[in-house]
Amino acid sequence: MFYREAGDFKTSYQEDNQTFPIRFDRYRYYAVLAVGFLVIPFLINDYWANAILLPFLIYAIAAIGLNILTGYCGQVSLGTGGFMAVGAYACYKLMTAMPEVSMFIHVILAGGVTALVGVLFGLPSLRIKGFYLAVATLAAQFFLVWLFNRVPWFYNYSASGQISAPERDVFGILITGPNTQAWATYLFCLIFLTGSAIIARNLTRGKLGRTWMAIRDMDIAAEIIGVNPLRAKLSAFAASSFFVGISGALFFSVYLGAVEVGEAFGINKSFLVLFMVIIGGLGSIFGSFAGAAFLVLLPVALKVVGVDWLGWPTDIVAHLQLIIVGALIVAFLIVEPHGLAQLWRVAKEKLRLWPFPH
Amino acid sequence: MPEQLLFAIEVTLNGLMAGVLYALVALGFVLIYKASGIFNYAQGVMALFAAMTLVGIMQGQVPFSHLINAVFGTEVHHFGWHVPGVVAILLTVGVMVVLAWMVQQFVMRHLVNQEPIILFMATIGLAYFLEGLSDLMWGSEIKKLDVGLPQGLNAWIDETTFNLFGYGFFIDNLDIVATIIAALLVAALVAFSQYTKQGRAMRAVADDHQAALSVGISLNFIWVLVWSVAGFVALVAGIMWGTKSGVQFSLSLIALKALPVLMLGGFTSIPGAIVGGLIIGVGEKLFEFALGPALGGATENWFAYVLALLFLVFRPQGLFGEKIIERV
């Protein structure tokens, strides 16, 4: 009923293999983009930007990055927080070293730096796999956080050991610093998210993505049919770290503005992003969005219900949040290992046939 | 002997003691991994939960008092009695058994035959759940735990070494007790798995689930048993660490320290957990002692991981682990 395919004819392979083959679906995608780019910037205020929209956009980029590595290539990483820190510190060093260059370029360069670091820490993945690797990526997490804490060069010898974003602009519009406009920061992050999603989607359905998925499904078999595991795993680490680095750079420069590395990029951040990927759906770009939205909205919703409506102390709500998140992770793994994305897929299947069951 | 060398020896000894405590946490991991192939990230939080419960029972705290007060507007905090240490420990063991049963009933039973990495992520979820639960149940403030273990500087060692070398070694009594208890615990675990019927069944399950099932061993029961034993080990570790540095959230982070210990020693080996614990304990103390000042200190945060990582590149199964054989 809602998803009509009747009359939606494909006459070329290209049309048959597009991301949204059903016309209604495609138009809905354009509509979402239009709302995101043309409507929300005019309605946005500081609260919405800082409490919900900016974290959602930034975490969604990080989730896309981790999803490439974990969901598509099967290499579980617990080092996401550390790689986000690399992006943040790379961005900071670039911003202070080259003030006249546009923020766009800084953020992308920060992603590139993170990709290099990611490849470096991805090297052991050729020998070890599974949770041995998951634990090995913790080495990246702890080492990188320690490094940024202890080597003064990274924070420009500032007295507090923190890094704080100076004012930088894109085409004369301030993006970082204390005097930004909500709509400008929002659009800046949205552009990066849209770009990331499109690039990730096309990477994962191309040749590279197929080699990743072959490695994920069975690495030895993949090697036998001619996939080069070295190239596949390291490219996954590079692509994943690139997106994670971008999200780290945005997280620091646009969202927080000032960062203490152990607090902002600690081990909990790694788990948070991993949870987004699990709840949203492993191996799905839409899942990264859904998971990020879910875990950004959950604390806000709990706070509204628990603190504002019921008047409970905040620490109880914080504990409840841990319990709920933990239970949800377990529940999703048991009931729907492919996460919210799979629920969405099932819903779409049903809607295609509705109101007829077959 | 020169001062530096003596100091290094003292650092090594202290490292050995710390390593014993790491090994204690790692033991819980190995038990569960061997019997069910699950890498239990929640082991550290189980230690926290056990220690919190122990303190709560000893002091007669009302569970969930904070939540109850918030919801009903009451003012309940304590039952007003104090439970002696031994009784409280027994009660806590009971709580850990119930926890093991619940984990088995509500989580692990539904995840049989899943990939190891899915199980691992499930235990991360479990860790979050337990962390929230223990905070909600007993409150999140730092608590003092005292079940009567000796603490503080061991005067005898200090004096003897001072008379011998002219330099007194600082060794904590608690560390010595922990070492003895850990040795006893390992001996008891080995005896349990070698000489009792349930222990043999446990080893059979560890060897081959399906074969064990086909000779009439109840997987569910064995898994509850294994999680209970792991809960007990967590309780022992929780008591040690809790007495040493207070019962608080950071206790659960010792799990993160136990992970490199396991990687070094091999996931499937009890001796591996012990040797790995000692290597990591000594290694990180000596490294901090030798190179810490030059590198800016606090190298203990990552040394264990980097050591384990480098080691794994050359020997992926760890020191004592079984060789990983894969077939297509």
XYZ file of C-alpha atoms in Angstrom:
686
model
C 0.000 0.000 0.000
C 2.540 2.537 1.115
C 5.389 1.151 -0.915
C 4.012 0.649 -4.377
C 6.300 -1.022 -6.843
C 3.663 -1.401 -9.542
C 4.602 0.704 -12.540
C 8.118 1.303 -11.208
C 9.978 -0.221 -14.147
C 13.738 -0.532 -14.391
C 15.314 -0.545 -17.823
C 19.013 -0.551 -16.965
C 21.324 -2.292 -14.532
C 22.194 1.058 -13.067
C 18.608 1.741 -12.150
C 18.227 -1.729 -10.765
C 21.179 -1.392 -8.419
C 20.588 2.044 -7.022
C 20.486 2.635 -3.291
C 16.746 3.285 -3.180
C 15.201 1.180 -5.952
C 11.601 1.926 -5.003
C 10.487 5.322 -6.208
C 8.540 6.212 -3.088
C 11.559 5.358 -0.970
C 13.776 7.552 -3.117
C 11.440 10.530 -2.859
C 11.235 10.083 0.885
C 15.027 10.208 0.998
C 15.033 13.463 -0.980
C 12.366 14.820 1.340
C 14.426 13.989 4.431
C 17.448 15.690 2.885
C 15.364 18.741 2.014
C 14.006 19.000 5.545
C 17.471 18.561 6.974
C 19.081 21.198 4.782
C 16.284 23.671 4.093
C 13.804 23.530 6.982
C 15.649 22.705 10.204
C 18.281 25.491 9.868
C 15.470 28.041 10.063
C 13.790 26.457 13.080
C 16.859 25.535 15.090
C 17.773 27.120 18.410
C 20.739 26.632 20.713
C 19.096 24.051 22.947
C 18.089 21.792 20.083
C 21.443 22.134 18.418
C 23.544 21.400 21.478
C 21.398 18.841 23.261
C 20.196 16.732 20.384
C 21.106 17.613 16.825
C 24.866 18.182 17.021
C 25.595 15.084 19.123
C 23.337 13.049 16.870
C 25.087 14.189 13.686
C 28.562 13.707 15.126
C 27.920 10.330 16.718
C 26.258 9.169 13.529
C 29.522 9.838 11.664
C 31.461 7.889 14.327
C 28.927 5.065 14.144
C 29.266 4.923 10.361
C 33.000 4.655 10.819
C 32.817 1.887 13.396
C 30.131 0.132 11.377
C 32.488 -0.116 8.436
C 35.082 -1.813 10.596
C 32.855 -3.942 12.822
C 29.682 -4.380 10.837
C 31.123 -4.738 7.362
C 34.592 -6.124 7.998
C 33.936 -8.026 11.227
C 36.843 -6.548 13.194
C 35.542 -5.497 16.583
C 37.236 -2.350 17.796
C 37.130 -0.901 21.289
C 39.515 1.893 20.343
C 36.987 4.295 18.851
C 37.447 6.816 21.647
C 41.189 6.867 21.051
C 40.747 7.414 17.318
C 38.252 10.189 17.946
C 40.904 11.770 20.147
C 43.394 11.534 17.278
C 40.943 13.374 15.047
C 40.358 16.032 17.683
C 44.022 16.646 18.395
C 44.988 16.565 14.719
C 42.275 19.143 14.051
C 43.493 21.275 16.946
C 47.101 21.227 15.782
C 46.027 22.097 12.231
C 43.727 24.878 13.399
C 46.449 26.505 15.452
C 49.214 25.937 12.917
C 47.301 27.200 9.874
C 44.648 29.665 11.036
C 43.865 30.999 7.566
C 42.863 27.659 6.061
C 39.165 26.785 5.928
C 37.741 24.480 8.619
C 36.502 22.105 5.933
C 40.050 21.270 4.981
C 41.175 20.941 8.589
C 38.462 18.450 9.429
C 39.164 16.350 6.349
C 42.900 16.439 7.017
C 42.250 15.388 10.614
C 40.340 12.419 9.222
C 43.316 11.586 7.038
C 45.722 11.686 9.979
C 43.406 9.407 11.941
C 43.267 7.000 9.007
C 47.068 6.683 9.128
C 47.018 6.025 12.878
C 44.162 3.555 12.389
C 46.166 1.595 9.831
C 49.077 1.488 12.250
C 46.942 0.010 15.017
C 45.184 -2.219 12.489
C 48.391 -4.006 11.602
C 48.067 -6.630 14.375
C 44.670 -7.618 12.921
C 46.527 -9.678 10.362
C 47.747 -12.041 13.052
C 45.036 -11.895 15.670
C 41.280 -11.792 15.345
C 38.024 -11.991 17.210
C 38.098 -10.732 20.760
C 41.860 -11.014 20.920
C 41.782 -8.151 18.458
C 39.013 -6.393 20.351
C 41.226 -6.372 23.413
C 44.249 -5.392 21.345
C 42.427 -2.278 20.137
C 42.091 -1.323 23.779
C 45.848 -0.829 23.620
C 45.212 1.919 21.061
C 42.569 3.433 23.310
C 44.719 3.638 26.431
C 47.961 4.470 24.712
C 46.532 7.320 22.636
C 44.694 8.901 25.559
C 47.843 8.682 27.668
C 49.909 10.165 24.841
C 47.645 13.197 24.427
C 47.618 13.684 28.164
C 51.358 13.504 28.682
C 53.024 15.029 25.641
C 52.680 18.812 25.913
C 53.277 19.354 22.182
C 49.817 17.984 21.450
C 48.054 20.582 23.579
C 50.432 23.377 22.610
C 51.973 23.526 26.122
C 48.794 25.062 27.554
C 48.762 25.269 31.331
C 45.545 23.312 31.879
C 46.445 20.442 29.552
C 43.160 21.009 27.772
C 42.684 21.959 24.157
C 40.167 24.598 23.244
C 39.001 25.528 19.789
C 39.913 29.002 18.522
C 37.462 30.877 16.285
C 37.596 29.561 12.737
C 35.237 30.108 9.849
C 34.066 28.727 6.540
C 33.435 31.419 3.891
C 33.291 34.017 6.646
C 30.723 32.150 8.756
C 32.000 31.248 12.205
C 31.980 27.503 12.825
C 34.023 27.160 16.002
C 34.544 29.234 19.104
C 32.040 30.786 21.486
C 30.282 33.101 19.011
C 28.811 30.613 16.587
C 25.252 30.450 15.316
C 23.298 27.246 15.908
C 22.297 26.909 12.263
C 25.886 27.296 11.024
C 27.334 24.551 13.240
C 24.363 22.348 12.465
C 24.742 22.732 8.702
C 28.490 22.220 8.902
C 28.064 18.885 10.686
C 25.143 17.897 8.482
C 27.235 18.375 5.360
C 29.899 16.093 6.793
C 27.356 13.498 7.840
C 25.664 13.498 4.436
C 29.009 13.205 2.694
C 30.145 10.428 5.029
C 26.949 8.475 4.561
C 27.051 8.727 0.778
C 30.726 7.789 0.605
C 30.291 4.926 3.084
C 27.236 3.614 1.283
C 29.027 3.558 -2.026
C 32.223 2.119 -0.580
C 30.342 -0.728 1.031
C 28.452 -1.777 -2.062
C 31.445 -1.547 -4.348
C 34.336 -3.915 -4.812
C 36.071 -2.840 -1.607
C 32.938 -3.375 0.467
C 32.503 -6.844 -0.972
C 36.022 -7.814 0.035
C 35.291 -6.500 3.540
C 32.142 -8.548 3.792
C 33.939 -11.623 2.488
C 36.538 -11.219 5.231
C 33.787 -10.757 7.794
C 31.820 -13.811 6.757
C 34.795 -16.148 6.650
C 38.293 -14.850 6.329
C 39.999 -18.080 5.301
C 37.449 -18.808 2.606
C 37.769 -15.232 1.398
C 41.512 -15.619 1.129
C 41.083 -18.780 -0.922
C 38.832 -17.088 -3.455
C 41.405 -14.375 -3.940
C 40.660 -11.603 -1.462
C 43.843 -10.110 -0.119
C 43.254 -10.043 3.649
C 46.025 -7.544 4.241
C 44.557 -5.030 1.862
C 40.962 -5.675 2.912
C 41.544 -5.360 6.664
C 43.855 -2.379 6.464
C 41.565 -0.531 4.061
C 38.696 -1.164 6.454
C 40.762 0.214 9.318
C 41.722 3.233 7.199
C 38.192 4.021 6.023
C 36.734 3.456 9.464
C 39.332 5.617 11.198
C 38.841 8.343 8.614
C 35.192 8.763 9.530
C 35.870 8.322 13.235
C 38.594 10.966 12.994
C 36.206 13.399 11.297
C 33.649 12.843 14.016
C 36.314 13.361 16.674
C 37.414 16.604 15.044
C 33.821 17.871 14.879
C 33.110 16.654 18.397
C 35.957 18.714 19.750
C 35.938 21.786 17.545
C 32.273 22.379 16.776
C 30.381 20.664 19.575
C 32.386 20.871 22.796
C 34.851 23.623 22.015
C 37.191 22.576 24.813
C 38.254 19.071 25.605
C 40.067 17.163 28.323
C 41.142 13.995 26.584
C 40.551 11.442 29.334
C 37.026 12.660 29.933
C 35.841 13.288 26.397
C 37.511 10.365 24.649
C 37.789 7.732 27.372
C 36.894 4.085 27.126
C 33.221 4.872 27.707
C 33.083 6.723 24.408
C 34.337 3.607 22.648
C 31.594 1.552 24.228
C 28.959 4.176 23.496
C 29.744 4.135 19.791
C 29.910 0.339 19.792
C 26.479 0.245 21.406
C 25.138 2.598 18.758
C 26.359 0.197 16.117
C 24.916 -2.860 17.869
C 21.540 -1.299 18.635
C 21.317 0.409 15.267
C 22.347 -2.627 13.310
C 25.667 -4.150 12.344
C 26.452 -3.751 8.685
C 23.970 -1.041 7.831
C 24.420 2.657 7.162
C 20.871 3.438 8.200
C 21.546 1.491 11.380
C 24.330 3.904 12.281
C 21.847 6.780 12.099
C 19.211 4.888 14.050
C 21.632 3.782 16.755
C 23.103 7.251 17.171
C 19.656 8.825 17.343
C 18.515 6.235 19.855
C 21.411 6.590 22.249
C 21.464 10.381 21.995
C 17.753 10.632 22.650
C 17.558 8.009 25.406
C 19.356 10.062 28.115
C 17.405 13.167 27.135
C 14.126 11.280 27.300
C 15.051 9.658 30.612
C 16.005 13.002 32.037
C 12.751 14.569 30.959
C 10.681 11.715 32.372
C 12.703 10.990 35.505
C 13.954 14.368 36.621
C 11.467 16.836 35.163
C 8.214 14.872 35.467
C 8.792 12.505 38.374
C 11.234 14.708 40.247
C 13.791 11.980 40.979
C 17.395 12.882 41.800
C 19.665 12.922 38.761
C 21.961 10.167 40.000
C 19.108 7.646 40.130
C 18.226 8.507 36.554
C 21.877 8.066 35.571
C 21.972 4.604 37.160
C 18.684 3.670 35.538
C 20.119 4.757 32.229
C 23.032 2.326 32.642
C 20.620 -0.466 33.483
C 18.377 0.295 30.527
C 21.230 0.585 28.046
C 22.795 -2.654 29.286
C 19.491 -4.508 29.157
C 18.760 -3.144 25.691
C 22.132 -4.328 24.384
C 21.482 -7.827 25.655
C 17.889 -7.765 24.444
C 18.859 -6.616 20.971
C 21.575 -9.256 20.690
C 19.068 -11.936 21.680
C 15.971 -10.821 19.845
C 17.221 -8.857 16.857
C 20.978 -9.127 16.260
C 20.649 -6.874 13.221
C 19.287 -4.054 15.322
C 16.889 -1.244 14.567
C 17.842 -1.329 10.897
C 16.387 -4.821 10.609
C 13.173 -3.709 12.331
C 12.942 -0.907 9.797
C 13.524 -3.353 6.941
C 10.814 -5.670 8.248
C 8.438 -2.754 8.625
C 9.073 -1.741 5.036
C 8.454 -5.276 3.816
C 5.148 -5.332 5.663
C 4.156 -1.942 4.311
C 4.844 -3.067 0.762
C 2.177 -5.725 1.085
C -0.194 -4.017 3.471
C -3.092 -4.645 3.924
C -2.595 -8.073 2.337
C -0.432 -10.538 4.251
C 1.068 -12.244 1.178
C 74.033 -3.806 47.711
C 73.487 -0.519 45.954
C 70.393 1.459 46.778
C 69.012 1.377 43.229
C 69.161 -2.395 42.990
C 67.468 -2.864 46.346
C 64.767 -0.495 45.304
C 64.309 -2.407 42.062
C 63.948 -5.632 44.040
C 61.310 -4.027 46.217
C 59.476 -2.813 43.131
C 59.628 -6.314 41.686
C 58.224 -7.834 44.865
C 55.393 -5.341 44.942
C 54.773 -6.056 41.284
C 54.507 -9.755 42.037
C 51.919 -9.034 44.707
C 49.915 -6.809 42.367
C 50.219 -9.496 39.717
C 48.597 -11.988 42.062
C 45.586 -9.719 42.324
C 45.397 -9.360 38.533
C 45.630 -13.123 38.242
C 42.746 -13.460 40.683
C 40.461 -11.482 38.382
C 41.826 -13.242 35.314
C 40.963 -16.601 36.886
C 37.270 -15.794 36.756
C 37.588 -15.028 33.054
C 39.388 -18.291 32.343
C 36.804 -20.386 34.195
C 33.884 -19.066 32.184
C 35.797 -19.073 28.942
C 36.863 -22.674 29.327
C 33.423 -23.948 30.170
C 31.332 -21.996 27.705
C 33.574 -20.177 25.248
C 32.248 -16.869 26.530
C 34.663 -14.078 27.108
C 33.048 -12.490 30.140
C 33.770 -8.787 30.099
C 31.465 -8.390 33.098
C 33.886 -10.171 35.438
C 35.248 -6.899 36.798
C 31.783 -5.493 37.396
C 30.862 -8.757 39.070
C 33.730 -8.138 41.486
C 32.360 -4.638 42.104
C 28.834 -5.949 42.542
C 30.019 -8.650 44.947
C 32.034 -6.203 47.036
C 29.145 -3.694 47.120
C 26.726 -6.405 48.169
C 29.116 -7.572 50.868
C 29.453 -4.076 52.290
C 25.720 -3.510 51.985
C 24.876 -6.695 53.863
C 27.499 -6.082 56.527
C 26.199 -2.617 57.243
C 22.575 -3.622 57.005
C 21.793 -1.258 54.149
C 18.333 -1.402 52.658
C 18.680 -2.373 48.991
C 17.375 0.231 46.535
C 16.827 2.591 49.464
C 17.679 5.596 47.316
C 15.114 4.667 44.695
C 12.480 3.748 47.280
C 12.951 7.077 49.015
C 12.677 8.952 45.740
C 9.532 7.152 44.622
C 7.611 6.932 47.875
C 9.063 9.906 49.694
C 10.172 7.731 52.619
C 13.411 7.942 54.599
C 14.736 4.397 54.869
C 18.454 3.730 54.784
C 19.524 1.009 57.190
C 17.901 -1.970 58.845
C 19.932 -1.088 61.896
C 21.891 -4.297 62.308
C 25.462 -5.269 61.546
C 26.180 -8.651 60.063
C 29.516 -10.264 60.956
C 31.960 -10.709 58.065
C 31.741 -14.475 57.663
C 27.939 -14.546 57.575
C 27.898 -11.627 55.147
C 30.343 -13.424 52.867
C 28.142 -16.522 52.854
C 25.066 -14.410 52.063
C 26.963 -12.666 49.268
C 27.922 -16.039 47.811
C 24.223 -16.813 47.814
C 23.500 -13.574 45.953
C 26.188 -14.401 43.393
C 24.653 -17.839 42.813
C 21.265 -16.223 42.222
C 22.946 -13.797 39.848
C 24.593 -16.685 37.995
C 21.249 -18.415 37.666
C 19.626 -15.255 36.334
C 22.393 -14.636 33.832
C 22.009 -18.174 32.597
C 18.217 -18.014 32.533
C 17.750 -14.637 30.904
C 20.851 -14.110 28.796
C 23.143 -16.979 28.009
C 20.471 -19.601 27.364
C 19.200 -17.519 24.477
C 22.602 -16.957 22.994
C 23.753 -20.560 22.664
C 25.582 -21.211 19.429
C 26.115 -17.551 18.601
C 29.446 -16.267 17.474
C 31.953 -15.593 20.272
C 32.045 -11.918 19.456
C 28.262 -11.616 19.890
C 28.568 -13.274 23.281
C 31.372 -10.900 24.168
C 29.237 -7.892 23.324
C 26.383 -9.377 25.342
C 28.655 -9.479 28.371
C 29.544 -5.825 27.796
C 25.813 -5.126 27.980
C 25.650 -7.249 31.100
C 28.517 -5.252 32.597
C 26.619 -1.989 32.053
C 23.479 -3.486 33.507
C 25.250 -4.782 36.603
C 27.078 -1.511 37.102
C 23.833 0.426 37.065
C 22.175 -2.167 39.257
C 24.859 -2.188 41.923
C 24.879 1.614 42.069
C 21.099 1.723 42.271
C 20.986 -1.000 44.885
C 23.685 0.153 47.258
C 24.450 3.749 46.327
C 27.458 4.929 44.359
C 29.551 6.543 47.079
C 32.935 5.104 48.040
C 32.607 2.545 50.808
C 35.086 1.118 53.248
C 35.341 -2.643 53.322
C 36.815 -4.357 56.362
C 36.314 -8.070 56.873
C 39.207 -8.327 59.276
C 42.089 -8.828 56.886
C 45.425 -7.484 58.167
C 46.573 -4.311 56.492
C 49.507 -1.973 56.417
C 53.260 -2.332 56.439
C 54.635 -5.716 57.376
C 56.971 -4.779 60.210
C 58.797 -8.099 60.320
C 59.954 -7.953 56.688
C 60.803 -4.314 57.066
C 63.001 -4.996 60.090
C 64.660 -8.126 58.780
C 65.603 -6.584 55.465
C 66.764 -3.461 57.224
C 69.093 -5.515 59.404
C 70.350 -7.506 56.413
C 70.782 -4.794 53.761
C 70.365 -1.583 55.647
C 67.204 -0.870 53.657
C 63.701 -1.798 54.795
C 61.396 -3.324 52.179
C 57.870 -2.007 52.191
C 55.501 -4.944 51.738
C 51.827 -4.646 52.560
C 50.340 -7.298 54.823
C 47.223 -7.364 52.694
C 49.257 -8.309 49.647
C 50.775 -11.241 51.481
C 47.346 -12.408 52.619
C 46.021 -11.969 49.087
C 48.827 -14.092 47.719
C 48.106 -16.869 50.201
C 44.367 -16.728 49.523
C 44.928 -16.730 45.772
C 47.171 -19.795 46.084
C 44.549 -21.563 48.201
C 41.817 -20.587 45.755
C 43.738 -21.967 42.796
C 44.461 -25.190 44.681
C 40.791 -25.496 45.593
C 39.678 -24.852 42.010
C 42.099 -27.438 40.648
C 40.976 -29.979 43.242
C 37.344 -29.211 42.454
C 37.745 -29.703 38.733
C 39.900 -32.828 39.102
C 38.300 -34.790 41.900
C 34.581 -34.004 42.045
C 31.831 -35.239 39.789
C 30.623 -31.735 38.987
C 34.166 -30.631 38.288
C 34.652 -33.446 35.813
C 31.350 -32.581 34.175
C 32.556 -29.000 33.928
C 35.704 -30.093 32.144
C 33.677 -32.297 29.846
C 31.502 -29.334 28.873
C 34.613 -27.281 28.305
C 36.010 -29.939 25.998
C 32.965 -30.519 23.859
C 29.451 -29.221 24.533
C 27.621 -31.671 22.334
C 29.492 -34.725 23.529
C 28.871 -33.688 27.131
C 25.196 -33.185 26.380
C 24.934 -36.618 24.783
C 26.289 -38.415 27.848
C 23.668 -36.793 30.007
C 25.366 -33.745 31.459
C 23.004 -30.829 31.920
C 24.519 -27.838 30.149
C 22.245 -25.420 31.952
C 23.278 -26.693 35.345
C 26.978 -26.668 34.492
C 26.766 -23.127 33.186
C 25.015 -21.920 36.315
C 27.705 -23.693 38.294
C 30.501 -22.087 36.305
C 29.008 -18.621 36.601
C 28.570 -19.198 40.331
C 32.195 -20.211 40.714
C 33.204 -17.186 38.677
C 30.991 -15.095 40.938
C 32.772 -16.537 43.943
C 36.168 -15.738 42.440
C 34.867 -12.241 41.722
C 33.844 -11.933 45.355
C 37.320 -12.909 46.538
C 38.895 -10.446 44.130
C 36.378 -7.817 45.195
C 37.227 -8.309 48.868
C 40.956 -7.973 48.173
C 40.687 -4.897 46.001
C 37.930 -3.413 48.122
C 39.995 -3.732 51.288
C 42.979 -2.269 49.499
C 41.415 0.788 47.892
C 37.799 1.033 48.980
C 34.713 -0.213 47.181
C 34.012 2.144 44.323
C 33.468 2.252 40.609
C 37.154 1.992 39.713
C 37.051 -1.548 41.053
C 35.311 -2.647 37.890
C 38.208 -1.301 35.872
C 40.483 -4.043 37.164
C 38.726 -6.167 34.571
C 40.424 -4.013 31.997
C 43.732 -4.860 33.650
C 42.937 -8.539 33.591
C 42.372 -8.571 29.831
C 46.028 -8.151 28.823
C 46.935 -10.670 31.520
C 44.705 -13.156 29.752
C 46.006 -12.323 26.317
C 49.519 -12.880 27.522
C 48.757 -16.098 29.359
C 46.230 -17.556 26.966
C 42.475 -17.563 27.428
C 42.161 -21.245 28.221
C 44.824 -21.798 30.813
C 44.666 -21.346 34.586
C 48.473 -21.419 34.916
C 48.516 -18.912 32.054
C 46.341 -16.529 34.039
C 48.692 -16.740 37.005
C 51.949 -16.451 35.079
C 50.465 -13.710 32.893
C 49.338 -11.837 35.995
C 52.799 -12.015 37.518
C 54.521 -10.924 34.293
C 52.177 -7.974 33.859
C 52.367 -7.025 37.522
C 56.164 -7.036 37.620
C 56.536 -5.671 34.098
C 54.415 -2.579 34.581
C 55.938 -1.725 37.943
C 59.492 -2.125 36.653
C 58.702 -0.238 33.457
C 57.218 2.634 35.406
C 60.223 2.534 37.753
C 62.787 2.475 34.931
C 61.236 4.556 32.160
C 58.180 6.187 33.738
C 59.893 9.426 34.752
C 61.401 9.829 31.286
C 58.054 9.231 29.553
C 55.969 11.454 31.806
C 54.632 8.847 34.227
C 51.386 6.864 34.452
C 52.692 4.345 31.938
C 50.811 1.696 33.918
C 47.696 2.689 32.004
C 48.865 1.214 28.755
C 52.026 -0.802 29.330
C 50.169 -4.075 29.877
C 48.178 -3.649 26.680
C 51.081 -2.733 24.489
C 53.114 -5.624 25.914
C 50.273 -8.048 25.263
C 49.708 -6.616 21.794
C 53.337 -6.989 20.785
C 53.425 -10.466 22.248
C 50.317 -11.567 20.381
C 51.783 -10.565 17.060
C 54.400 -13.253 17.533
C 52.346 -15.846 19.364
C 48.629 -15.247 18.808
C 47.409 -17.870 21.284
C 49.371 -16.479 24.221
C 51.910 -18.244 26.403
C 49.904 -21.282 27.464
C 46.877 -21.057 25.196
C 45.789 -23.818 22.897
C 46.913 -23.402 19.345
C 44.143 -21.915 17.287
C 43.327 -24.211 14.414
C 40.820 -23.075 11.843
C 39.211 -25.079 9.126
C 37.056 -23.927 6.291
